Tab-separated table of C-alpha atoms and ligand atoms in Angstrom:
chain	number	residue	atom	x	y	z
A	1	MET	CA	-17.219	0.017	-14.205
A	2	LEU	CA	-14.241	0.517	-16.532
A	3	SER	CA	-11.051	-1.375	-16.691
A	4	GLN	CA	-7.681	-0.365	-16.380
A	5	GLN	CA	-6.574	1.591	-19.232
A	6	VAL	CA	-3.818	-1.228	-21.183
A	7	ASN	CA	-1.175	1.024	-23.159
A	8	HIS	CA	2.892	0.532	-23.588
A	9	ILE	CA	4.086	4.248	-24.336
A	10	PRO	CA	6.761	4.271	-22.197
A	11	ILE	CA	6.625	7.394	-19.007
A	12	ASP	CA	7.515	11.704	-20.685
A	13	VAL	CA	9.851	11.508	-17.798
A	14	ALA	CA	10.297	15.802	-18.286
A	15	ARG	CA	7.143	16.172	-18.788
A	16	ALA	CA	6.236	14.079	-15.401
A	17	ARG	CA	9.114	15.565	-13.599
A	18	LYS	CA	7.514	19.270	-14.851
A	19	ASP	CA	4.657	18.258	-12.711
A	20	THR	CA	6.460	17.863	-9.264
A	21	PRO	CA	7.433	21.134	-8.152
A	22	GLY	CA	9.751	18.722	-5.213
A	23	VAL	CA	11.751	17.579	-7.408
A	24	LYS	CA	13.602	20.869	-7.600
A	25	SER	CA	14.021	20.957	-4.304
A	26	VAL	CA	14.835	17.712	-3.172
A	27	LEU	CA	16.238	13.587	-5.185
A	28	HIS	CA	13.809	12.268	-3.692
A	29	PHE	CA	13.330	8.510	-3.204
A	30	ASN	CA	11.197	8.139	-0.683
A	31	ASN	CA	8.114	7.221	-2.783
A	32	ALA	CA	7.548	3.877	-0.065
A	33	GLY	CA	7.379	6.640	2.855
A	34	ALA	CA	5.553	9.404	1.128
A	35	ALA	CA	6.771	10.308	-2.814
A	36	LEU	CA	6.035	13.570	-3.678
A	37	MET	CA	2.379	14.582	-4.906
A	38	PRO	CA	2.134	15.745	-8.463
A	39	GLN	CA	0.980	19.487	-9.271
A	40	PRO	CA	-2.691	18.672	-10.398
A	41	VAL	CA	-3.324	16.365	-6.985
A	42	LEU	CA	-1.970	19.431	-5.153
A	43	ASP	CA	-4.519	22.074	-7.088
A	44	ALA	CA	-7.049	20.096	-6.356
A	45	ILE	CA	-6.375	19.474	-2.537
A	46	VAL	CA	-5.968	23.222	-1.953
A	47	GLN	CA	-8.495	24.542	-4.638
A	48	HIS	CA	-10.892	22.115	-2.058
A	49	LEU	CA	-9.350	23.787	1.276
A	50	GLN	CA	-10.371	27.370	-0.442
A	51	LEU	CA	-13.786	26.485	-1.257
A	52	GLU	CA	-14.666	24.905	1.788
A	53	ALA	CA	-12.709	28.608	3.228
A	54	GLU	CA	-14.419	31.012	0.854
A	55	ILE	CA	-18.686	29.385	1.458
A	56	GLY	CA	-17.999	27.177	5.075
A	57	GLY	CA	-17.066	22.704	4.836
A	58	TYR	CA	-20.808	21.623	4.727
A	59	GLU	CA	-21.178	23.944	1.614
A	60	ALA	CA	-18.064	22.690	-0.217
A	61	ALA	CA	-18.971	19.095	0.291
A	62	ASP	CA	-21.995	19.562	-1.191
A	63	ALA	CA	-21.288	21.761	-3.704
A	64	GLN	CA	-18.458	19.553	-4.959
A	65	ARG	CA	-20.786	16.255	-3.866
A	66	GLU	CA	-20.313	14.767	-7.654
A	67	ARG	CA	-16.452	15.136	-7.052
A	68	ILE	CA	-15.938	13.415	-4.208
A	69	ASN	CA	-18.688	10.243	-5.468
A	70	LYS	CA	-15.941	10.019	-8.612
A	71	VAL	CA	-13.509	9.479	-6.352
A	72	TYR	CA	-14.523	5.905	-5.566
A	73	GLN	CA	-15.109	5.300	-9.705
A	74	SER	CA	-11.718	5.798	-9.753
A	75	LEU	CA	-10.433	3.765	-7.372
A	76	GLY	CA	-13.070	0.662	-9.204
A	77	ARG	CA	-10.934	1.484	-12.375
A	78	LEU	CA	-7.487	1.437	-10.582
A	79	LEU	CA	-8.704	-2.209	-8.379
A	80	ASN	CA	-10.690	-2.721	-10.900
A	81	CYS	CA	-13.626	-3.983	-8.907
A	82	PRO	CA	-16.954	-2.033	-8.670
A	83	GLU	CA	-17.333	1.255	-7.021
A	84	ASP	CA	-19.927	0.005	-3.709
A	85	CYS	CA	-16.761	-2.294	-2.198
A	86	LEU	CA	-14.854	0.401	-1.287
A	87	ALA	CA	-14.030	2.149	1.025
A	88	ILE	CA	-12.845	5.031	2.391
A	89	VAL	CA	-10.416	6.439	5.286
A	90	GLU	CA	-7.688	7.803	6.762
A	91	ASN	CA	-4.698	5.042	6.156
A	92	ALA	CA	-4.079	1.725	5.017
A	93	THR	CA	-3.930	-0.183	8.527
A	94	ARG	CA	-7.502	1.364	9.561
A	95	ALA	CA	-8.873	-0.299	6.248
A	96	TRP	CA	-7.140	-3.343	7.199
A	97	ASP	CA	-8.215	-3.373	10.784
A	98	MET	CA	-11.725	-2.596	9.402
A	99	ALA	CA	-11.642	-5.165	7.145
A	100	PHE	CA	-9.174	-7.726	10.408
A	101	TYR	CA	-11.881	-7.509	13.561
A	102	SER	CA	-15.064	-7.914	11.497
A	103	LEU	CA	-13.985	-11.458	10.805
A	104	LYS	CA	-15.317	-13.779	13.051
A	105	PHE	CA	-12.920	-16.374	14.457
A	106	GLU	CA	-13.042	-19.899	16.550
A	107	PRO	CA	-10.685	-20.980	18.917
A	108	GLY	CA	-8.828	-23.673	16.961
A	109	ASP	CA	-8.923	-21.630	13.966
A	110	ARG	CA	-5.725	-20.743	11.858
A	111	ILE	CA	-3.860	-17.751	10.156
A	112	LEU	CA	-1.400	-18.488	7.772
A	113	THR	CA	0.368	-15.385	6.275
A	114	GLY	CA	3.879	-14.115	5.309
A	115	MET	CA	8.003	-14.290	6.590
A	116	SER	CA	7.548	-10.719	5.115
A	117	GLU	CA	3.877	-10.019	6.557
A	118	TYR	CA	4.102	-5.709	8.023
A	119	SER	CA	4.375	-6.253	11.733
A	120	SER	CA	1.057	-3.636	12.414
A	121	ASN	CA	-0.809	-6.638	10.686
A	122	TYR	CA	0.985	-8.848	13.123
A	123	ILE	CA	0.118	-7.191	16.234
A	124	ALA	CA	-3.610	-7.729	14.873
A	125	PHE	CA	-3.080	-11.265	14.705
A	126	LEU	CA	-1.661	-11.392	18.586
A	127	GLN	CA	-4.028	-9.865	19.798
A	128	THR	CA	-7.280	-11.708	17.975
A	129	GLN	CA	-5.197	-15.171	19.587
A	130	LYS	CA	-5.480	-13.860	22.607
A	131	ARG	CA	-9.088	-12.857	22.633
A	132	SER	CA	-10.275	-15.411	21.244
A	133	GLY	CA	-7.508	-17.942	20.069
A	134	VAL	CA	-6.411	-18.116	16.908
A	135	GLU	CA	-3.589	-20.175	16.056
A	136	ILE	CA	-1.827	-18.070	13.792
A	137	GLU	CA	1.376	-19.663	11.327
A	138	VAL	CA	4.191	-17.974	9.404
A	139	ILE	CA	4.725	-19.738	6.358
A	140	PRO	CA	8.504	-20.447	5.512
A	141	ASN	CA	10.082	-18.503	2.008
A	142	ASP	CA	10.779	-20.277	-0.818
A	143	ASP	CA	14.927	-20.011	-2.295
A	144	PHE	CA	13.519	-16.364	-3.938
A	145	GLY	CA	12.789	-15.208	-0.405
A	146	GLN	CA	8.452	-14.990	-1.414
A	147	ILE	CA	5.865	-17.115	0.331
A	148	SER	CA	5.931	-20.252	-0.348
A	149	LEU	CA	3.510	-21.644	-2.429
A	150	LYS	CA	3.925	-24.555	-1.954
A	151	HIS	CA	4.170	-25.265	1.878
A	152	LEU	CA	0.695	-22.575	1.998
A	153	GLU	CA	-1.044	-25.489	0.024
A	154	ASN	CA	0.359	-28.035	1.963
A	155	ALA	CA	-0.615	-25.728	5.554
A	156	ILE	CA	-3.902	-25.564	4.265
A	157	ASP	CA	-6.664	-27.464	5.881
A	158	LYS	CA	-10.069	-27.002	7.766
A	159	ARG	CA	-9.476	-25.390	10.639
A	160	VAL	CA	-7.635	-22.063	8.067
A	161	LYS	CA	-10.128	-19.271	8.219
A	162	LEU	CA	-7.518	-17.076	6.843
A	163	ILE	CA	-4.502	-15.719	4.014
A	164	ALA	CA	-2.953	-13.018	4.969
A	165	LEU	CA	-0.365	-11.825	3.063
A	166	THR	CA	1.765	-8.497	2.232
A	167	HIS	CA	2.084	-7.755	-1.267
A	168	VAL	CA	5.087	-6.291	-1.165
A	169	PRO	CA	6.403	-5.308	2.320
A	170	THR	CA	7.647	-2.156	4.310
A	171	ASN	CA	11.984	-2.973	3.906
A	172	GLY	CA	12.306	-4.381	0.502
A	173	GLY	CA	11.115	-5.343	-3.254
A	174	LEU	CA	10.224	-8.520	-2.678
A	175	VAL	CA	6.989	-9.023	-4.820
A	176	ASN	CA	4.240	-12.040	-3.023
A	177	PRO	CA	2.973	-14.631	-6.010
A	178	ALA	CA	-0.859	-12.626	-5.111
A	179	LYS	CA	-2.277	-14.597	-7.932
A	180	GLU	CA	-1.284	-17.413	-7.244
A	181	VAL	CA	-2.329	-17.317	-2.805
A	182	GLY	CA	-5.404	-16.236	-3.859
A	183	LYS	CA	-5.647	-18.970	-6.695
A	184	LEU	CA	-4.530	-21.868	-3.547
A	185	ALA	CA	-7.287	-19.822	-0.945
A	186	LYS	CA	-10.967	-19.616	-4.104
A	187	GLN	CA	-9.548	-23.708	-4.337
A	188	SER	CA	-9.997	-24.346	-0.695
A	189	GLY	CA	-13.077	-21.815	-0.206
A	190	VAL	CA	-10.324	-19.906	2.386
A	191	THR	CA	-10.906	-15.961	2.424
A	192	PHE	CA	-7.745	-14.250	1.369
A	193	LEU	CA	-7.134	-10.921	3.265
A	194	LEU	CA	-3.881	-8.474	1.140
A	195	ASP	CA	-2.471	-5.792	2.273
A	196	ALA	CA	-1.688	-3.742	-0.384
A	197	CYS	CA	0.148	-0.886	1.179
A	198	GLN	CA	3.215	-0.540	-0.745
A	199	SER	CA	2.711	-2.138	-4.583
A	200	VAL	CA	-0.752	-0.061	-5.391
A	201	GLY	CA	0.958	3.023	-7.792
A	202	GLN	CA	3.784	1.415	-8.812
A	203	MET	CA	2.619	-1.555	-10.570
A	204	PRO	CA	-0.796	-3.098	-11.849
A	205	ILE	CA	-3.414	-4.339	-8.740
A	206	ASP	CA	-6.170	-6.457	-10.867
A	207	VAL	CA	-8.303	-7.646	-7.514
A	208	THR	CA	-10.425	-9.865	-10.071
A	209	GLU	CA	-6.933	-11.144	-11.303
A	210	ILE	CA	-5.860	-12.007	-8.011
A	211	GLY	CA	-8.898	-13.367	-6.776
A	212	CYS	CA	-8.430	-12.004	-2.770
A	213	ASP	CA	-11.361	-10.991	-1.127
A	214	ILE	CA	-10.473	-8.273	0.751
A	215	LEU	CA	-7.423	-5.514	-0.322
A	216	SER	CA	-5.824	-2.810	1.837
A	217	GLY	CA	-4.098	0.913	0.275
A	218	THR	CA	-2.808	4.126	1.567
A	219	GLY	CA	-2.726	7.167	-1.308
A	220	ARG	CA	0.435	8.904	0.475
A	221	LYS	CA	3.060	6.287	-0.890
A	222	PHE	CA	3.081	4.870	-5.436
A	223	LEU	CA	-0.526	6.871	-5.359
A	224	ARG	CA	1.526	9.596	-4.406
A	225	GLY	CA	-1.906	11.347	-3.138
A	226	PRO	CA	-2.138	13.323	0.269
A	227	ARG	CA	-0.756	11.602	3.685
A	228	GLY	CA	-4.252	11.252	5.770
A	229	THR	CA	-5.687	8.697	2.859
A	230	GLY	CA	-5.865	4.699	2.870
A	231	PHE	CA	-8.694	2.419	0.960
A	232	LEU	CA	-9.861	-1.397	1.600
A	233	PHE	CA	-12.027	-3.529	-1.213
A	234	VAL	CA	-13.466	-6.382	-0.238
A	235	THR	CA	-15.756	-8.680	-2.232
A	236	LYS	CA	-20.216	-8.384	-2.832
A	237	ASN	CA	-20.109	-11.751	-1.608
A	238	MET	CA	-18.225	-10.452	1.329
A	239	LEU	CA	-19.879	-7.424	2.839
A	240	ALA	CA	-22.410	-8.567	3.947
A	241	ARG	CA	-21.445	-11.047	6.028
A	242	LEU	CA	-18.208	-8.321	7.865
A	243	GLU	CA	-19.710	-6.435	10.208
A	244	PRO	CA	-17.358	-3.567	11.100
A	245	PRO	CA	-15.681	-3.449	14.355
A	246	PHE	CA	-17.300	0.344	14.354
A	247	LEU	CA	-20.060	2.223	13.852
A	248	ASP	CA	-21.627	5.710	13.270
A	249	LEU	CA	-24.268	7.018	11.434
A	250	HIS	CA	-22.451	7.296	8.089
A	251	ALA	CA	-21.639	3.329	8.155
A	252	VAL	CA	-25.622	2.464	9.027
A	253	LYS	CA	-28.871	2.654	6.338
A	254	CYS	CA	-31.077	3.200	9.518
A	255	PHE	CA	-31.929	2.635	12.825
A	256	ALA	CA	-34.158	2.318	15.404
A	257	ARG	CA	-34.087	2.510	20.128
A	258	ASP	CA	-33.824	-1.143	19.439
A	259	GLY	CA	-31.539	-1.019	15.881
A	260	TYR	CA	-29.935	-0.604	13.678
A	261	GLU	CA	-29.609	-1.656	9.213
A	262	VAL	CA	-26.151	-1.074	8.436
A	263	HIS	CA	-24.847	0.097	4.363
A	264	VAL	CA	-24.459	-2.880	2.020
A	265	ASP	CA	-21.745	-1.365	-0.159
A	266	GLY	CA	-18.561	-0.174	1.373
A	267	ARG	CA	-19.662	2.284	3.918
A	268	ARG	CA	-19.926	0.113	6.585
A	269	PHE	CA	-16.372	0.731	6.824
A	270	GLU	CA	-16.027	4.218	6.897
A	271	ASN	CA	-17.063	7.364	9.348
A	272	TRP	CA	-18.451	10.306	8.691
A	273	GLU	CA	-16.621	13.551	9.839
A	274	THR	CA	-13.127	13.044	6.867
A	275	ASN	CA	-10.971	15.532	5.085
A	276	TYR	CA	-12.744	15.669	2.237
A	277	SER	CA	-9.655	17.869	-0.077
A	278	THR	CA	-7.936	14.964	0.579
A	279	LYS	CA	-10.424	12.298	-0.641
A	280	ILE	CA	-10.467	14.766	-3.880
A	281	GLY	CA	-6.302	14.862	-4.041
A	282	LEU	CA	-6.910	11.051	-3.532
A	283	GLY	CA	-9.121	10.910	-6.536
A	284	LYS	CA	-7.469	12.819	-8.008
A	285	ALA	CA	-3.547	10.867	-7.462
A	286	VAL	CA	-4.975	7.513	-9.028
A	287	ASP	CA	-6.638	9.771	-12.243
A	288	TYR	CA	-3.421	11.057	-12.557
A	289	ALA	CA	-1.292	7.572	-11.913
A	290	LEU	CA	-3.870	5.889	-14.968
A	291	ALA	CA	-4.092	8.302	-17.327
A	292	TRP	CA	0.045	7.191	-16.824
A	293	GLY	CA	-0.900	3.256	-16.819
A	294	LEU	CA	0.267	1.427	-14.875
A	295	GLU	CA	2.359	-0.683	-16.965
A	296	ASN	CA	4.384	1.990	-18.219
A	297	ILE	CA	4.870	3.134	-14.748
A	298	GLU	CA	5.557	-0.537	-13.678
A	299	ASN	CA	7.967	-0.762	-16.666
A	300	ARG	CA	10.192	2.973	-15.909
A	301	VAL	CA	9.914	1.530	-12.361
A	302	SER	CA	11.683	-1.747	-12.455
A	303	LEU	CA	14.560	-0.545	-14.660
A	304	LEU	CA	15.095	2.813	-12.189
A	305	ALA	CA	15.356	-0.058	-8.986
A	306	ASN	CA	17.221	-2.606	-11.456
A	307	LEU	CA	19.791	0.190	-12.799
A	308	LEU	CA	19.903	1.603	-8.906
A	309	ARG	CA	21.186	-2.260	-7.320
A	310	GLU	CA	22.752	-2.958	-10.110
A	311	LYS	CA	25.673	0.762	-9.192
A	312	LEU	CA	25.142	-0.246	-5.494
A	313	SER	CA	26.064	-4.054	-5.815
A	314	ASN	CA	29.292	-2.088	-7.560
A	315	ILE	CA	30.569	-0.212	-4.339
A	316	PRO	CA	32.399	-1.664	-1.982
A	317	GLY	CA	30.857	-2.674	1.371
A	318	ILE	CA	27.612	-2.593	0.910
A	319	SER	CA	25.194	-5.215	0.479
A	320	LEU	CA	21.453	-5.234	-1.442
A	321	GLN	CA	18.514	-7.470	1.140
A	322	ASP	CA	15.984	-7.397	-1.620
A	323	GLU	CA	14.716	-10.696	-1.553
A	324	GLY	CA	12.194	-12.545	-4.026
A	325	GLU	CA	12.007	-13.747	-7.679
A	326	LYS	CA	10.373	-10.224	-9.231
A	327	LYS	CA	11.393	-7.043	-7.573
A	328	CYS	CA	9.794	-4.125	-6.986
A	329	GLY	CA	10.752	0.272	-6.316
A	330	ILE	CA	12.245	-0.793	-2.846
A	331	VAL	CA	15.226	-1.190	-2.544
A	332	THR	CA	17.477	-2.045	1.078
A	333	PHE	CA	20.564	-2.435	2.071
A	334	ASN	CA	22.763	-1.453	4.471
A	335	THR	CA	26.803	-1.067	5.419
A	336	LYS	CA	28.642	-2.794	7.982
A	337	LYS	CA	30.876	0.759	7.684
A	338	ARG	CA	27.417	2.879	9.973
A	339	SER	CA	24.994	2.408	10.702
A	340	ALA	CA	20.969	2.960	8.455
A	341	GLU	CA	20.302	5.725	11.041
A	342	GLU	CA	23.407	7.235	10.158
A	343	ILE	CA	24.165	7.169	6.903
A	344	VAL	CA	19.391	7.840	6.148
A	345	GLN	CA	20.826	11.675	8.275
A	346	ARG	CA	23.443	13.156	6.353
A	347	LEU	CA	21.623	11.619	2.580
A	348	ASN	CA	19.799	13.884	4.247
A	349	LYS	CA	21.953	16.809	5.286
A	350	LYS	CA	22.168	16.819	1.045
A	351	ARG	CA	18.996	17.571	0.562
A	352	ILE	CA	18.349	13.185	-0.561
A	353	ASN	CA	15.694	11.672	1.118
A	354	VAL	CA	15.451	7.827	1.813
A	355	SER	CA	14.297	6.098	4.655
A	356	VAL	CA	15.054	4.340	7.963
A	357	SER	CA	13.737	-0.067	7.657
A	358	ARG	CA	13.716	-0.681	10.952
A	359	VAL	CA	13.592	-3.917	11.851
A	360	GLY	CA	10.617	-4.116	14.606
A	361	TYR	CA	8.802	-2.386	10.670
A	362	SER	CA	8.354	-6.082	9.054
A	363	ILE	CA	8.120	-9.836	11.183
A	364	ASP	CA	11.113	-11.144	9.205
A	365	MET	CA	14.076	-8.897	9.723
A	366	HIS	CA	15.180	-10.617	12.880
A	367	GLU	CA	14.912	-14.018	11.352
A	368	ARG	CA	16.519	-13.577	8.340
A	369	ASN	CA	19.136	-11.394	11.515
A	370	LEU	CA	19.487	-7.699	10.292
A	371	ALA	CA	19.360	-4.578	11.706
A	372	ASP	CA	17.480	-1.797	10.483
A	373	LEU	CA	18.331	-1.209	7.203
A	374	VAL	CA	18.561	1.775	4.315
A	375	ARG	CA	15.724	2.335	2.185
A	376	ALA	CA	15.320	4.128	-1.171
A	377	SER	CA	11.869	3.777	-3.083
A	378	ILE	CA	12.339	4.303	-7.177
A	379	HIS	CA	9.594	6.253	-8.707
A	380	TYR	CA	9.110	7.254	-12.132
A	381	TYR	CA	9.889	10.433	-12.034
A	382	ASN	CA	12.701	9.709	-10.739
A	383	ASP	CA	16.401	9.453	-13.153
A	384	GLU	CA	19.008	8.000	-13.842
A	385	ASN	CA	21.415	11.108	-12.843
A	386	GLU	CA	19.465	11.117	-9.322
A	387	ILE	CA	20.492	7.498	-9.361
A	388	ASP	CA	24.018	8.375	-10.358
A	389	THR	CA	23.913	11.195	-7.559
A	390	PHE	CA	22.784	8.992	-5.352
A	391	CYS	CA	25.549	5.688	-5.767
A	392	THR	CA	28.437	8.886	-5.641
A	393	ALA	CA	26.836	10.305	-2.247
A	394	ILE	CA	26.251	6.666	-0.887
A	395	GLU	CA	30.063	5.698	-1.682
A	396	SER	CA	31.371	9.720	-0.097
A	397	ILE	CA	30.359	7.881	3.151
A	398	CYS	CA	29.897	4.951	3.365
B	401	LIG	C1	3.328	-3.449	3.852
B	401	LIG	C2	2.525	-2.345	5.271
B	401	LIG	N1	1.453	-2.165	5.451
B	401	LIG	C3	0.623	-1.180	6.010
B	401	LIG	C4	1.517	-0.134	5.971
B	401	LIG	C5	0.377	0.966	7.000
B	401	LIG	O1	-0.009	2.074	6.312
B	401	LIG	P1	-0.418	3.160	6.547
B	401	LIG	O2	0.294	4.136	7.232
B	401	LIG	O3	-0.915	3.957	5.861
B	401	LIG	O4	-1.620	2.818	7.515
B	401	LIG	C6	3.027	0.150	5.712
B	401	LIG	C7	3.573	1.194	6.436
B	401	LIG	O5	4.478	1.293	5.737
B	401	LIG	C8	3.612	-0.951	4.880
B	401	LIG	O6	4.506	-1.165	4.345
């Protein structure tokens, strides 16, 4: 297992943009939706599809077996974990679900979560409440708008079976203090499930340092991989104890008419049929991110996002909505003059991509009294000129 390479060389933006064909056609501030893929990732996917067309899908997978296996090594380097603790699936939700629905809950057990939990996760808590009688407790935020560690510590008791936290929410620049939550979880022996869907690829993520037992992530967002890819990390300790909600002949080591044995590694959470071209593309995206260095990526992303926040805050009528002591590459805002939907559509006509962060996506929107927000998400291949163009467009629209 190789740990992440840490260097402090600034990003060569010209090279990053040269590697990114999409920057010629669009101003892309929708990296939290799906980032623009770099050329090497696109090439890896297309090459494998071509091979499938030329020699057959099964034969292409056999021919590329070593390369496919290396995708797990790459992810292991990215997250600092052994490769056999990983599963590669269709998206982050499926990864999260496979782990969450493997956990056993009794009536009266408690699940603790944060105010900015992703709604799909919360729906799973509600379903589990209905099925198993668990109690769900949403821990309030601290003054910075991130999960309050004091409240979390006070809420932990013998009945708490899970702490589930969204690291970076879908609807803002907040970075929840995952490492500190991991420490509290470990102290009390509670399972810690981290949704790192919006953080992985834009900052270093080290599962050992964070101390999470389970982590889910996606390929298409800040990792710049293809759509339809996600992954799951589960500690070795937990793996053997988690029987997935679905099993197939890929997930089991062997079976007979009267029983089966599940694989001891992350494969137990996968299924047999998969898209090998995008799996290879995911591996390439991870290698590509590692080659830039995740610290370098984080530094540039926060520099650009802070610049964008500063410039937006100078536009009359614009209200920034990002919370947290530490903020990342997601910048959300609104204005009384136009709806988020209208702003996004008008920007789209100018070939500027951002997205709408809808009220239903995160559980805190109602409590924060917010309607839909405009979400601009920056990556390291974006540049200062794009920020100026974007702010000029926002000024003229709003
Ligand atoms: C915080 C968070 N978790 C999970 C997901 C789901 O990811 P996926 O679409 O890959 O299932 C998202 C998607 O936007 C998200 O923002």
